[in-house]
XYZ file of N, CA and C in Angstrom:
372
model
N 0.856 -1.180 0.000
C 0.000 0.000 0.000
C 0.897 1.236 0.000
N 0.671 2.148 -0.927
C 1.500 3.361 -0.956
C 1.248 4.245 0.268
N 2.222 5.064 0.572
C 2.105 6.008 1.687
C 1.423 7.283 1.212
N 0.727 7.906 2.109
C 0.168 9.229 1.846
C 1.104 10.280 2.426
N 1.180 11.427 1.767
C 1.936 12.545 2.328
C 1.145 13.097 3.515
N 1.759 13.978 4.290
C 1.046 14.587 5.421
C -0.203 15.334 4.959
N -0.086 16.067 3.857
C -1.229 16.826 3.343
C -2.337 15.878 2.878
N -1.943 14.777 2.234
C -2.934 13.793 1.795
C -3.595 13.114 2.988
N -2.804 12.803 4.012
C -3.372 12.195 5.224
C -4.387 13.120 5.878
N -4.070 14.397 5.927
C -4.989 15.368 6.534
C -6.309 15.401 5.751
N -6.229 15.410 4.437
C -7.436 15.408 3.608
C -8.188 14.085 3.777
N -7.446 12.992 3.850
C -8.065 11.674 4.025
C -8.801 11.600 5.361
N -8.240 12.208 6.400
C -8.925 12.258 7.705
C -10.300 12.901 7.563
N -10.363 14.000 6.823
C -11.655 14.668 6.612
C -12.611 13.747 5.843
N -12.087 13.077 4.837
C -12.926 12.210 4.023
C -13.405 10.991 4.817
N -12.533 10.427 5.654
C -12.963 9.310 6.508
C -14.088 9.757 7.441
N -13.946 10.955 7.982
C -14.950 11.459 8.915
C -16.282 11.736 8.202
N -16.202 12.325 7.022
C -17.415 12.678 6.275
C -18.027 11.484 5.530
N -17.208 10.494 5.215
C -17.576 9.284 4.465
C -17.799 9.533 2.975
N -18.535 10.567 2.616
C -18.694 11.015 1.226
C -18.712 12.536 1.265
N -18.102 13.162 0.262
C -18.055 14.621 0.309
C -17.801 15.228 -1.063
N -18.450 16.344 -1.298
C -18.158 17.162 -2.470
C -17.006 18.097 -2.100
N -16.420 18.730 -3.095
C -15.285 19.634 -2.862
C -15.618 20.680 -1.801
N -16.800 21.275 -1.871
C -17.155 22.322 -0.894
C -17.176 21.768 0.537
N -17.632 20.509 0.687
C -17.672 19.879 2.012
C -16.260 19.685 2.551
N -15.358 19.260 1.678
C -13.976 19.043 2.094
C -13.318 20.360 2.500
N -13.556 21.400 1.705
C -12.988 22.715 2.033
C -13.529 23.230 3.368
N -14.812 23.020 3.622
C -15.420 23.464 4.880
C -14.866 22.709 6.084
N -14.393 21.480 5.869
C -13.883 20.658 6.969
C -12.531 21.161 7.487
N -11.817 21.908 6.667
C -10.512 22.433 7.076
C -10.667 23.628 8.005
N -9.768 23.746 8.978
C -9.756 24.962 9.792
C -9.149 26.114 8.990
N -9.296 27.308 9.484
C -8.662 28.477 8.848
C -7.158 28.422 9.095
N -6.330 28.833 8.224
C -6.621 29.260 6.852
C -6.879 28.039 5.965
N -7.954 28.091 5.229
C -8.350 26.975 4.379
C -7.441 26.901 3.145
N -7.166 25.684 2.671
C -6.366 25.559 1.455
C -7.171 26.021 0.239
N -6.469 26.301 -0.840
C -7.141 26.694 -2.080
C -7.809 25.468 -2.693
N -8.853 25.709 -3.440
C -9.568 24.633 -4.124
C -8.618 23.846 -5.019
N -7.725 24.545 -5.705
C -6.794 23.867 -6.610
C -5.851 22.934 -5.848
N -5.478 23.323 -4.641
C -4.616 22.473 -3.810
C -5.342 21.181 -3.449
N -6.584 21.295 -2.997
C -7.372 20.120 -2.618
C -7.628 19.250 -3.855
N -7.898 19.877 -4.997
C -8.123 19.124 -6.237
C -6.876 18.331 -6.622
N -5.705 18.927 -6.467
C -4.444 18.237 -6.768
C -4.237 17.061 -5.821
N -4.491 17.290 -4.534
C -4.357 16.206 -3.555
C -5.318 15.060 -3.885
N -6.557 15.384 -4.226
C -7.538 14.365 -4.574
C -7.098 13.563 -5.800
N -6.565 14.254 -6.795
C -6.081 13.577 -8.009
C -4.990 12.578 -7.657
N -4.036 12.994 -6.820
C -2.947 12.093 -6.417
C -3.489 10.911 -5.625
N -4.475 11.163 -4.771
C -5.053 10.099 -3.940
C -5.893 9.128 -4.783
N -6.514 9.632 -5.834
C -7.235 8.766 -6.779
C -6.222 7.881 -7.508
N -5.117 8.481 -7.936
C -4.062 7.726 -8.627
C -3.460 6.641 -7.732
N -3.442 6.876 -6.424
C -2.908 5.902 -5.464
C -3.977 4.893 -5.017
N -5.184 5.006 -5.575
C -6.318 4.126 -5.227
C -6.769 4.252 -3.777
N -6.689 5.449 -3.233
C -7.209 5.714 -1.891
C -8.599 6.330 -1.949
N -8.901 7.001 -3.053
C -10.150 7.759 -3.184
C -10.761 7.481 -4.557
N -12.077 7.479 -4.600
C -12.817 7.406 -5.865
C -13.921 8.453 -5.801
N -14.673 8.577 -6.884
C -15.753 9.564 -6.888
C -16.891 9.105 -7.776
N -18.053 9.699 -7.512
C -19.236 9.528 -8.347
C -19.534 10.889 -8.944
N -19.767 10.926 -10.259
C -20.059 12.200 -10.913
C -21.556 12.462 -10.948
N -21.894 13.692 -10.619
C -23.266 14.178 -10.710
C -23.209 15.449 -11.542
N -23.427 15.352 -12.833
C -23.288 16.519 -13.705
C -21.842 16.975 -13.703
N -21.637 18.236 -13.286
C -20.285 18.788 -13.222
C -19.639 18.605 -11.853
N -20.352 17.984 -10.925
C -19.834 17.816 -9.561
C -19.379 16.380 -9.326
N -18.426 16.251 -8.426
C -17.926 14.935 -8.033
C -18.098 14.756 -6.531
N -18.647 13.601 -6.157
C -18.747 13.255 -4.745
C -17.658 12.219 -4.470
N -16.723 12.587 -3.620
C -15.559 11.751 -3.327
C -15.845 10.838 -2.136
N -15.228 9.670 -2.156
C -15.357 8.735 -1.033
C -14.076 7.907 -0.919
N -13.756 7.487 0.311
C -12.525 6.706 0.518
C -12.681 5.268 0.025
N -11.601 4.724 -0.521
C -11.565 3.322 -0.918
C -10.848 2.464 0.122
N -10.140 3.129 1.021
C -9.364 2.438 2.051
C -9.912 2.824 3.424
N -10.168 1.827 4.255
C -10.627 2.099 5.616
C -9.494 2.689 6.446
N -9.841 3.572 7.341
C -8.848 4.200 8.219
C -8.083 3.143 9.022
N -8.791 2.159 9.558
C -8.138 1.130 10.375
C -7.142 0.319 9.549
N -7.480 0.035 8.304
C -6.577 -0.724 7.427
C -5.322 0.091 7.136
N -5.508 1.375 6.819
C -4.363 2.241 6.508
C -3.419 2.347 7.707
N -3.961 2.636 8.868
C -3.094 2.833 10.029
C -2.508 1.521 10.539
N -3.198 0.427 10.347
C -2.653 -0.871 10.713
C -1.401 -1.161 9.886
N -1.472 -0.925 8.580
C -0.306 -1.138 7.711
C 0.812 -0.169 8.072
N 0.438 1.060 8.424
C 1.397 2.094 8.807
C 2.156 1.660 10.075
N 1.422 1.218 11.083
C 2.037 0.803 12.356
C 2.881 -0.454 12.156
N 2.369 -1.404 11.380
C 3.148 -2.622 11.125
C 4.449 -2.305 10.393
N 4.398 -1.355 9.464
C 5.612 -0.923 8.764
C 6.586 -0.250 9.721
N 6.066 0.539 10.631
C 6.888 1.205 11.641
C 7.593 0.173 12.516
N 6.856 -0.835 12.961
C 7.436 -1.889 13.801
C 8.518 -2.638 13.024
N 8.226 -2.946 11.771
C 9.190 -3.691 10.947
C 10.453 -2.871 10.695
N 10.290 -1.612 10.308
C 11.426 -0.790 9.884
C 12.232 -0.177 11.024
N 11.594 0.131 12.141
C 12.296 0.829 13.221
C 12.527 -0.012 14.468
N 11.835 -1.142 14.557
C 11.948 -1.955 15.771
C 12.278 -3.415 15.455
N 13.033 -3.621 14.360
C 13.496 -4.960 13.966
C 12.360 -5.981 13.916
N 11.191 -5.530 13.492
C 10.010 -6.399 13.388
C 9.625 -7.011 14.738
N 9.929 -6.266 15.815
C 9.652 -6.751 17.167
C 8.581 -5.885 17.834
N 7.412 -6.485 18.046
C 6.335 -5.768 18.736
C 6.736 -5.451 20.173
N 7.550 -6.317 20.772
C 8.008 -6.084 22.151
C 8.887 -4.846 22.239
N 9.801 -4.686 21.277
C 10.644 -3.482 21.265
C 9.791 -2.237 21.073
N 8.805 -2.337 20.190
C 7.900 -1.217 19.961
C 7.138 -0.872 21.239
N 6.588 -1.894 21.898
C 5.814 -1.672 23.125
C 6.693 -1.067 24.212
N 7.913 -1.550 24.317
C 8.839 -1.013 25.316
C 9.117 0.466 25.047
N 9.419 0.788 23.798
C 9.668 2.186 23.423
C 8.432 3.038 23.686
N 7.277 2.548 23.238
C 6.026 3.286 23.368
C 5.691 3.576 24.822
N 5.865 2.590 25.688
C 5.473 2.772 27.085
C 6.479 3.588 27.890
N 7.744 3.618 27.470
C 8.744 4.379 28.233
C 8.970 5.786 27.691
N 8.745 5.982 26.401
C 9.075 7.276 25.786
C 7.895 8.215 25.586
N 6.696 7.785 25.933
C 5.530 8.633 25.680
C 4.927 9.233 26.943
N 5.578 9.031 28.074
C 5.107 9.615 29.342
C 3.651 9.281 29.650
N 3.290 8.012 29.496
C 1.930 7.594 29.817
C 1.718 7.610 31.327
N 0.516 7.951 31.727
C 0.181 7.939 33.148
C -0.026 6.496 33.605
N -0.076 6.305 34.914
C -0.327 4.965 35.448
C -1.689 4.448 34.960
N -2.668 5.333 34.933
C -4.010 4.943 34.475
C -3.965 4.487 33.013
N -3.253 5.219 32.169
C -3.149 4.842 30.752
C -2.430 3.500 30.598
N -1.384 3.284 31.401
C -0.677 2.002 31.351
C -1.586 0.858 31.801
N -2.406 1.107 32.827
C -3.359 0.091 33.282
C -4.381 -0.236 32.180
N -4.825 0.793 31.475
C -5.763 0.580 30.374
C -5.114 -0.245 29.265
N -3.851 0.056 28.953
C -3.119 -0.733 27.960
C -2.989 -2.187 28.398
N -2.707 -2.378 29.673
C -2.568 -3.734 30.209
C -3.875 -4.502 30.034
N -5.008 -3.853 30.292
C -6.310 -4.502 30.118
C -6.529 -4.895 28.652
N -6.130 -4.018 27.754
C -6.270 -4.303 26.316
C -5.429 -5.522 25.943
N -4.192 -5.567 26.428
C -3.309 -6.700 26.141
C -3.871 -7.975 26.754
N -4.348 -7.891 27.993
C -4.926 -9.067 28.659
C -6.140 -9.600 27.886
N -7.001 -8.701 27.385
C -8.164 -9.125 26.590
C -7.709 -9.802 25.291
N -6.674 -9.244 24.657
C -6.167 -9.830 23.408
C -5.612 -11.220 23.651
N -4.948 -11.403 24.789
C -4.409 -12.732 25.151
C -5.560 -13.710 25.345
N -6.590 -13.290 26.066
C -7.749 -14.156 26.293
C -8.418 -14.539 24.965
N -8.535 -13.581 24.049
C -9.152 -13.856 22.761
C -8.326 -14.828 21.928
N -7.010 -14.775 22.063
C -6.133 -15.703 21.333
C -6.270 -17.124 21.853
N -6.609 -17.276 23.131
C -6.761 -18.607 23.736
C -8.030 -19.302 23.275
N -8.995 -18.524 22.791
C -10.300 -19.089 22.405
C -10.203 -19.855 21.104
């Protein structure tokens, strides 16, 4: 799966949230200062070429929609991060994540519960 640039990811976030959107909807989703229409059109073209976005035409208007689920995109992103930066070791990633992100005790307890549930589900 190809990577999205930061600008493409930001636009994709809006599209994931909206699910379907015309150009005006996408522009409205941005905070001020809003990008130019031509900038968003260029980003959409690149994302269509990468098979992340498609559209339905209604006369002269296009309604855009994502072809890739957010969870699928970020799952591949995180797995690539683990492979490339942590020697394909989830344990090294977890160690780095839990020590370098200043998580509170409560957040660590919540993570532990998530891991414990995943272990239980694997046993089934």
